[in-house]
Amino acid sequence: MIKISILLASIILAGCTNQAITPKQVIKKPIDENMEQPKGVKNIIAFIGVIKPALESSMKEDPTGIKASKFCANSAMKMTKGFNATLPKGESIRRTALKYRNPANKPDAIDIKVMNEFVVSKNFDKPKVVMINGVERIYKALPAKQECLICHGENISPEVKKVILKSYPKDLATGFKLGDFRGVVVSEIKR
Ligand code: HEC
């Protein structure tokens, strides 16, 4: 049933690729917990499984976060691209946030709408699905955990701040408190 609706949505939206995105074009479905996990969710889990251990081991080597900040600035995007290269054609992963650090992760209008819903509902468990212009997007919310605050929190050390501002002079991704909505991992699959 869900597959059929997605298919219908793709057909309806297929002609709209270059038009401005209006809320009407967005069809949303909550993910049914009993349903087999959609491929997009699997991609997100696999991606987090790659990037999380890399960040963790860098933080372990240097708990001040200086080394890991450099690692994130130099490697997070490369790792994302590298991961996408392993996915079948038409599938990809990206990260975005309302208050973002890397301009390459700037959200679009739909991203902003979905993320604002996460902020309002404070329910970060269930991914949100959006069908737009023939692409299925799945959004997984990332809460600000304790280990994130060293680089995204209210009291970032001057050393870490210096490293971050060097790469991202217009950084918006600071001042988060434990449990705040930090951003999302988005899976995109052409349907
Ligand atoms: C050691 C510092 C450091 C830690 C710890 C850290 N981040 Fe980041 N984060 C960065 C840097 C630097 C960037 C920008 C480079 C990039 O990843 O594209 C970034 C980018 C991001 C982005 C992409 C959107 C944007 O703002 O550009 C998200 C989402 C994010 N971080 C979430 C988290 C979460 C959630 C945690 C905790 C699990 C975390 N970060 C821990 C340094 C850090």
Short mmCIF file of C-alpha atoms and ligand atoms in Angstrom, two decimals:
data_model
loop_
_atom_site.label_atom_id
_atom_site.label_comp_id
_atom_site.label_asym_id
_atom_site.label_seq_id
_atom_site.Cartn_x
_atom_site.Cartn_y
_atom_site.Cartn_z
CA MET A 1 0.00 0.00 0.00
CA ILE A 2 2.74 2.42 0.99
CA LYS A 3 4.73 1.45 -2.09
CA ILE A 4 1.73 2.18 -4.29
CA SER A 5 1.21 5.60 -2.71
CA ILE A 6 4.87 6.44 -3.17
CA LEU A 7 4.67 5.35 -6.78
CA LEU A 8 1.59 7.48 -7.36
CA ALA A 9 3.28 10.41 -5.69
CA SER A 10 6.31 9.98 -7.94
CA ILE A 11 4.13 10.00 -11.01
CA ILE A 12 2.22 13.06 -9.85
CA LEU A 13 5.40 14.90 -8.91
CA ALA A 14 7.53 13.76 -11.83
CA GLY A 15 6.83 16.87 -13.91
CA CYS A 16 7.62 19.34 -11.16
CA THR A 17 11.38 19.02 -10.96
CA ASN A 18 12.22 22.63 -11.70
CA GLN A 19 9.31 24.30 -9.99
CA ALA A 20 9.38 25.94 -6.60
CA ILE A 21 8.63 23.53 -3.82
CA THR A 22 5.31 24.16 -2.13
CA PRO A 23 4.06 22.31 0.95
CA LYS A 24 1.33 20.73 -1.17
CA GLN A 25 3.92 18.80 -3.15
CA VAL A 26 5.18 17.11 -0.03
CA ILE A 27 3.62 13.84 0.88
CA LYS A 28 4.54 12.55 4.28
CA LYS A 29 4.25 9.17 5.84
CA PRO A 30 5.30 8.07 9.26
CA ILE A 31 7.33 4.88 9.17
CA ASP A 32 5.30 1.95 10.35
CA GLU A 33 7.29 0.19 13.03
CA ASN A 34 6.00 -3.18 11.90
CA MET A 35 6.94 -2.58 8.31
CA GLU A 36 10.14 -3.99 6.93
CA GLN A 37 12.81 -1.31 7.35
CA PRO A 38 12.91 0.84 4.23
CA LYS A 39 16.18 0.86 2.29
CA GLY A 40 16.70 4.54 3.12
CA VAL A 41 16.75 3.76 6.83
CA LYS A 42 19.29 0.99 6.24
CA ASN A 43 21.51 3.47 4.41
CA ILE A 44 21.29 5.90 7.33
CA ILE A 45 22.17 3.21 9.86
CA ALA A 46 25.11 2.06 7.71
CA PHE A 47 26.35 5.65 7.32
CA ILE A 48 26.18 6.35 11.06
CA GLY A 49 28.03 3.06 11.54
CA VAL A 50 30.90 4.45 9.46
CA ILE A 51 31.12 8.02 10.72
CA LYS A 52 30.44 7.45 14.44
CA PRO A 53 33.38 5.12 15.19
CA ALA A 54 35.72 7.42 13.25
CA LEU A 55 34.70 10.41 15.40
CA GLU A 56 34.81 8.34 18.58
CA SER A 57 38.32 7.05 17.99
CA SER A 58 39.56 10.54 17.17
CA MET A 59 37.99 11.84 20.42
CA LYS A 60 39.59 9.00 22.36
CA GLU A 61 43.04 9.86 21.01
CA ASP A 62 42.62 13.48 22.07
CA PRO A 63 39.74 14.15 24.51
CA THR A 64 40.13 17.94 24.18
CA GLY A 65 38.44 17.61 20.78
CA ILE A 66 41.09 19.63 18.93
CA LYS A 67 42.24 16.69 16.86
CA ALA A 68 38.67 15.52 16.24
CA SER A 69 37.61 19.00 15.13
CA LYS A 70 40.31 18.93 12.52
CA PHE A 71 39.26 15.43 11.61
CA CYS A 72 35.61 16.50 11.20
CA ALA A 73 36.55 19.58 9.19
CA ASN A 74 38.85 17.59 6.89
CA SER A 75 37.18 14.23 6.68
CA ALA A 76 33.42 14.28 7.45
CA MET A 77 32.53 15.47 3.96
CA LYS A 78 35.03 13.12 2.31
CA MET A 79 33.61 10.22 4.31
CA THR A 80 30.09 11.17 3.24
CA LYS A 81 31.15 11.28 -0.40
CA GLY A 82 33.07 8.03 -0.02
CA PHE A 83 30.05 6.36 1.55
CA ASN A 84 27.76 7.61 -1.23
CA ALA A 85 30.13 6.14 -3.80
CA THR A 86 29.40 2.70 -2.33
CA LEU A 87 25.62 3.09 -2.76
CA PRO A 88 23.68 2.07 -5.87
CA LYS A 89 22.94 4.80 -8.42
CA GLY A 90 20.12 7.13 -7.34
CA GLU A 91 20.79 6.63 -3.62
CA SER A 92 22.65 9.01 -1.36
CA ILE A 93 23.08 10.30 2.17
CA ARG A 94 23.72 13.80 3.43
CA ARG A 95 23.65 15.71 6.70
CA THR A 96 22.00 19.01 7.39
CA ALA A 97 20.85 21.19 10.29
CA LEU A 98 18.88 24.35 11.04
CA LYS A 99 21.96 25.84 12.68
CA TYR A 100 24.65 24.45 10.43
CA ARG A 101 28.42 24.66 10.51
CA ASN A 102 29.54 23.60 7.06
CA PRO A 103 27.91 25.72 4.31
CA ALA A 104 27.96 22.59 2.13
CA ASN A 105 25.34 21.17 4.53
CA LYS A 106 22.94 24.11 4.17
CA PRO A 107 19.29 22.94 4.30
CA ASP A 108 16.68 23.49 1.58
CA ALA A 109 13.07 24.58 2.19
CA ILE A 110 11.80 21.04 2.73
CA ASP A 111 14.69 20.20 5.07
CA ILE A 112 13.81 23.28 7.15
CA LYS A 113 10.13 22.35 7.29
CA VAL A 114 10.80 18.78 8.40
CA MET A 115 13.45 19.83 10.93
CA ASN A 116 11.12 22.42 12.46
CA GLU A 117 8.63 19.61 13.01
CA PHE A 118 11.27 17.65 14.92
CA VAL A 119 12.01 20.73 17.03
CA VAL A 120 8.32 21.23 17.87
CA SER A 121 7.46 17.57 18.53
CA LYS A 122 10.73 16.80 20.37
CA ASN A 123 10.22 13.24 19.16
CA PHE A 124 13.53 12.27 17.60
CA ASP A 125 12.95 8.52 17.53
CA LYS A 126 10.80 8.06 14.48
CA PRO A 127 12.29 9.00 11.10
CA LYS A 128 10.14 11.17 8.81
CA VAL A 129 9.54 10.28 5.18
CA VAL A 130 8.93 12.85 2.46
CA MET A 131 8.33 12.25 -1.23
CA ILE A 132 9.46 15.14 -3.37
CA ASN A 133 9.92 15.36 -7.13
CA GLY A 134 10.39 11.61 -7.49
CA VAL A 135 12.88 11.35 -4.65
CA GLU A 136 12.08 9.69 -1.35
CA ARG A 137 13.75 11.42 1.55
CA ILE A 138 14.04 9.86 4.98
CA TYR A 139 15.06 12.13 7.83
CA LYS A 140 16.70 10.75 10.97
CA ALA A 141 16.95 13.29 13.78
CA LEU A 142 20.18 13.61 15.74
CA PRO A 143 19.85 14.76 19.34
CA ALA A 144 22.73 16.71 20.90
CA LYS A 145 24.40 14.16 23.14
CA GLN A 146 26.96 14.91 25.82
CA GLU A 147 29.82 13.96 23.50
CA CYS A 148 28.61 16.41 20.84
CA LEU A 149 28.68 19.41 23.17
CA ILE A 150 32.46 19.67 23.19
CA CYS A 151 32.18 20.99 19.60
CA HIS A 152 28.54 22.12 19.42
CA GLY A 153 27.70 23.12 23.01
CA GLU A 154 27.60 26.32 25.03
CA ASN A 155 31.11 26.07 26.45
CA ILE A 156 33.42 25.17 23.61
CA SER A 157 37.09 25.52 24.59
CA PRO A 158 38.95 28.41 22.93
CA GLU A 159 41.32 25.92 21.25
CA VAL A 160 38.50 23.93 19.66
CA LYS A 161 36.68 27.14 18.73
CA LYS A 162 39.80 28.38 16.97
CA VAL A 163 40.11 25.21 14.87
CA ILE A 164 36.40 25.31 13.96
CA LEU A 165 36.32 29.02 13.09
CA LYS A 166 39.36 28.62 10.90
CA SER A 167 37.46 26.25 8.61
CA TYR A 168 33.97 27.63 9.25
CA PRO A 169 34.09 31.37 9.98
CA LYS A 170 30.28 31.57 9.72
CA ASP A 171 29.64 28.61 12.05
CA LEU A 172 26.06 28.54 13.38
CA ALA A 173 26.25 25.13 15.06
CA THR A 174 27.08 26.11 18.65
CA GLY A 175 25.15 26.79 21.86
CA PHE A 176 23.34 23.46 21.93
CA LYS A 177 22.23 21.92 25.22
CA LEU A 178 22.00 18.24 26.06
CA GLY A 179 18.94 16.74 24.31
CA ASP A 180 18.44 19.64 21.87
CA PHE A 181 17.70 18.88 18.24
CA ARG A 182 21.11 19.10 16.53
CA GLY A 183 20.34 18.13 12.92
CA VAL A 184 19.51 15.22 10.65
CA VAL A 185 20.96 12.56 8.45
CA VAL A 186 18.93 12.49 5.23
CA SER A 187 18.67 9.50 2.95
CA GLU A 188 17.60 10.20 -0.62
CA ILE A 189 16.46 7.53 -3.06
CA LYS A 190 15.16 8.13 -6.58
CA ARG A 191 11.91 6.23 -7.06
C1 HEC B 1 35.30 17.11 17.57
C2 HEC B 1 34.30 18.07 17.22
C3 HEC B 1 32.92 17.55 16.92
C4 HEC B 1 32.15 16.69 17.66
C5 HEC B 1 32.52 15.97 18.93
C6 HEC B 1 30.88 16.60 16.95
N1 HEC B 1 30.90 17.38 15.84
FE1 HEC B 1 29.37 17.66 14.55
N2 HEC B 1 30.56 18.75 13.34
C7 HEC B 1 31.86 19.12 13.64
C8 HEC B 1 32.41 19.84 12.49
C9 HEC B 1 33.82 20.42 12.40
C10 HEC B 1 31.42 19.87 11.51
C11 HEC B 1 31.50 20.51 10.11
C12 HEC B 1 32.21 19.60 9.14
C13 HEC B 1 31.28 18.58 8.58
O1 HEC B 1 31.05 17.57 9.30
O2 HEC B 1 30.78 18.73 7.48
C14 HEC B 1 30.27 19.16 12.07
C15 HEC B 1 29.08 18.95 11.41
C16 HEC B 1 27.97 18.31 11.94
C17 HEC B 1 26.71 18.12 11.24
C18 HEC B 1 26.41 18.49 9.79
C19 HEC B 1 25.62 19.76 9.68
C20 HEC B 1 26.47 20.99 9.89
O3 HEC B 1 26.25 21.64 10.91
O4 HEC B 1 27.35 21.27 9.05
C21 HEC B 1 25.88 17.48 12.10
C22 HEC B 1 24.44 17.05 11.82
C23 HEC B 1 26.62 17.25 13.33
N3 HEC B 1 27.88 17.78 13.20
C24 HEC B 1 26.10 16.60 14.42
C25 HEC B 1 26.89 16.16 15.48
C26 HEC B 1 26.40 15.29 16.53
C27 HEC B 1 24.98 14.77 16.64
C28 HEC B 1 27.46 15.05 17.35
C29 HEC B 1 27.52 14.12 18.54
C30 HEC B 1 27.16 12.76 18.32
C31 HEC B 1 28.59 15.79 16.82
N4 HEC B 1 28.20 16.46 15.69
C32 HEC B 1 29.84 15.82 17.40
C33 HEC B 1 32.53 18.87 14.79
C34 HEC B 1 32.11 17.99 15.77
#
